[in-house]
Structure formats: structure tokens, C-alpha cells
Amino acid sequence: MDSGILNVAKPTGFSSFGVVRSLGRLPGIVKIGHGGTLDPAADGVLPVLVNAATRLADFVHGWPKTYVASAAFGYTSDTYDREGTITPSANPGQVTAAGIEAQLAGFTGTIAQVPPMFSALKQGGEALYRKARRGENVPRAPRAVEVHRIQLLDYDPDTGTARLEIVCGQGTYIRSLVHDLGERLGTGAYLGGLRRTAYGPLQWDDAHTPAELLEAEGDWARWLLPMELPLKDWPGLRLNRDDAEAVAHGRTVMAPEGGSGRYRLVDEAGRLLGWGVAEAGRVQPKAVFAP
């Protein structure tokens, strides 16, 4: 059974779940999931985890993401993007490239971000977007998110639109970031378009469309990336046959002298068997993958 990660180019108009569901029909796929939701209105890199790789989802979620976002100034949207009700709010002519750049430093590092009402986050057991569709606007607690870098790529003063490149961590809403930038500039803004150009080591230029994968039928696995990709920077612990057998049954093995933290567990041929945590001289397997 083939396992690994597919670098999928999610098209606009499709949900991440819809893409995963369609690819789940490919021959040889028993388990499938994705590593990070993209809104239907956005396109870009969608990591799709196949078979045993679905057990590495938490580590894929931790990869940094790179987006190119289009921000339209002088208007607001109740959804913070072009899918909502657009309302004029100010003259976009007062926005300048220098003014945008002066505000961007305030959006880098660890920032407090209020999630949009139109989001899948739950409050009281119900998704916020369901409340929003009933006309409710409930208080949302700000969340700490990490923005590694944000820069202005270009600005068109005639249309009041800018392109921003953002590198950020898990849980960052680009819609909220654009909305908040518009508020700081005093004009309002909404997200006019969004593409995720990179997700960790996965790049948009190398991604394959769902149509391309489905057309390949039984040959789709040639595009699988190694499932150990999320663990590649971890130290590896090579196991002999007896230790590999012990790990396969969830038993501990000796840790390297002075070893601590997480390890990739590989067999004598270098194949990934699982991962574990070293403590008190032993490595406890945390996930074991079938050979």
C-alpha cells in the first residue's frame, strides 16, 4: 500500500474536503486527509496525506504557509472577502504604497487576531458561520497567531488594490489580516483573491491538479512525496531487526547515549518505521507504520 504526501493544486470553487473526497476514489487509497483547509474561493497548495501519512497530519499542520493576497481598499465585506456583501467605506485614493508599508510591521511576529464571524470555528458547539447567517455577531476572543513575514508586492492606486505576500503559521486568517489592515489605514479593506503559493517544502509550481491525478488512475502514486518529509529534520535512530520488531509491537528500545526528544525510527534499510520520544534512556514509539 503506497503512503505519502501529494502536492495538490486546489482550484478555486472547490472545498478542500471536496478535493480530498474526489481523490479518495483513486485505486489503492484506503485513508486520505489534508494538511490545511483552503477556502473554496482560494486556490493554491493543498497537502493531501495518503494512507499511513494521515498519521503525520499534526506535523504537516505545523509547516509555515506562504500566501499571495489581493487587498481591495475603500470597501468592507461582512465575510472579509469577495464572497460577502461589499459595502463602500471610504475613498481608496487616500491609500498609498508608503502608507501600506508603514502599517505592515504591526502585523509581523506574534499578533492577536480576532477570527471572522464567517468561519468554521465553533462557539457553544456551533460553527460561527451558522450564527453569522442568522444575523448574529457574537464576541470572539482574539487568538495568538504567528506572522513570519509580510511584504507589499505591488499597489495600484487607480483601483485601490494591493498584492501582499504573507508567510505565517497555523491558524492565521488572511481575511482577518486584510480586514485589520484596512481598519488601521482608515479606509476598510477586503480580501479580493488568495493563493497559497507554498506550504512548508511544497511549492505551487510543482503541484498537480486533481484532474491530473484522477486522469492518471493507477499511475497517480508516482507523484507521492515521502511520508517522512515532515520528520526530515529530526534525528534518525536506525534499528536492527530485533529492535525493529520491538517497535512494531509498541515496545521501547534503547535511546542513543544522552538522547532526548523526538526521533525518526528507521530499519536497517533506512525505511521509516515510525517515530518515538526518548526519555530516561529509552525510546517510546508514538506512531508505528505498517511496512
Coordinates of N, CA, C and O in Angstrom, one line a residue, residues 6 16-33 48-51 210 213-214 220:
L6 N 0.8 14.1 -1.3 CA 0.6 14.6 -2.6 C 0.5 16.1 -2.5 O -0.2 16.7 -1.7
S16 N -11.7 22.2 0.2 CA -10.6 21.2 0.5 C -11.1 19.8 0.7 O -10.6 18.8 0.2
F17 N -12.2 19.7 1.4 CA -12.8 18.4 1.6 C -13.3 17.8 0.3 O -13.2 16.6 0.1
G18 N -13.9 18.6 -0.6 CA -14.3 18.1 -1.8 C -13.2 17.5 -2.7 O -13.3 16.5 -3.3
V19 N -12.0 18.2 -2.6 CA -10.8 17.7 -3.4 C -10.4 16.4 -2.8 O -10.1 15.4 -3.5
V20 N -10.3 16.3 -1.5 CA -9.9 15.1 -0.8 C -10.9 13.9 -1.1 O -10.5 12.8 -1.4
R21 N -12.2 14.2 -1.1 CA -13.2 13.2 -1.3 C -13.0 12.6 -2.8 O -13.1 11.4 -3.0
S22 N -12.8 13.5 -3.7 CA -12.6 13.0 -5.1 C -11.4 12.2 -5.3 O -11.4 11.2 -5.9
L23 N -10.3 12.6 -4.6 CA -9.0 11.8 -4.8 C -9.1 10.5 -4.0 O -8.4 9.6 -4.3
G24 N -10.0 10.4 -3.0 CA -10.1 9.2 -2.3 C -10.7 8.0 -3.1 O -10.6 6.9 -2.6
R25 N -11.1 8.3 -4.3 CA -11.6 7.3 -5.2 C -10.5 6.6 -6.0 O -10.7 5.6 -6.7
L26 N -9.3 7.2 -5.9 CA -8.1 6.6 -6.7 C -7.8 5.2 -6.1 O -7.9 4.9 -4.9
P27 N -7.4 4.3 -7.0 CA -7.1 2.9 -6.6 C -5.9 2.9 -5.6 O -4.9 3.6 -5.8
G28 N -6.1 2.1 -4.6 CA -5.0 1.9 -3.6 C -5.1 2.9 -2.4 O -4.3 2.8 -1.5
I29 N -6.0 3.8 -2.4 CA -6.2 4.8 -1.3 C -7.2 4.2 -0.3 O -8.4 4.0 -0.7
V30 N -6.8 4.0 0.9 CA -7.6 3.5 1.9 C -8.0 4.6 2.9 O -9.1 4.7 3.4
K31 N -7.0 5.4 3.2 CA -7.1 6.5 4.1 C -6.6 7.8 3.4 O -5.6 7.7 2.7
I32 N -7.3 8.9 3.6 CA -6.8 10.1 3.0 C -7.3 11.3 3.8 O -8.3 11.3 4.5
G33 N -6.5 12.4 3.8 CA -6.8 13.6 4.5 C -6.0 14.7 4.0 O -5.2 14.5 3.1
V48 N -2.1 16.7 0.5 CA -3.0 15.6 0.7 C -2.3 14.4 1.2 O -1.3 14.0 0.6
L49 N -2.7 13.9 2.4 CA -2.0 12.8 3.1 C -2.7 11.5 2.7 O -3.9 11.4 2.9
V50 N -1.9 10.6 2.3 CA -2.4 9.3 1.8 C -2.0 8.1 2.7 O -0.8 8.0 3.0
N51 N -3.0 7.3 3.0 CA -2.8 6.1 3.8 C -2.0 6.4 5.1 O -2.4 7.2 5.9
P210 N -6.2 18.2 -9.2 CA -7.0 17.0 -9.0 C -7.3 16.3 -10.3 O -7.3 15.0 -10.4
L213 N -4.4 14.1 -11.4 CA -4.2 12.9 -10.6 C -5.3 11.9 -11.0 O -5.0 10.7 -11.1
L214 N -6.5 12.4 -11.2 CA -7.6 11.4 -11.5 C -7.4 10.8 -12.9 O -7.7 9.6 -13.1
W220 N -1.1 7.3 -10.4 CA -1.1 8.5 -9.6 C 0.1 8.5 -8.6 O 0.6 9.6 -8.2

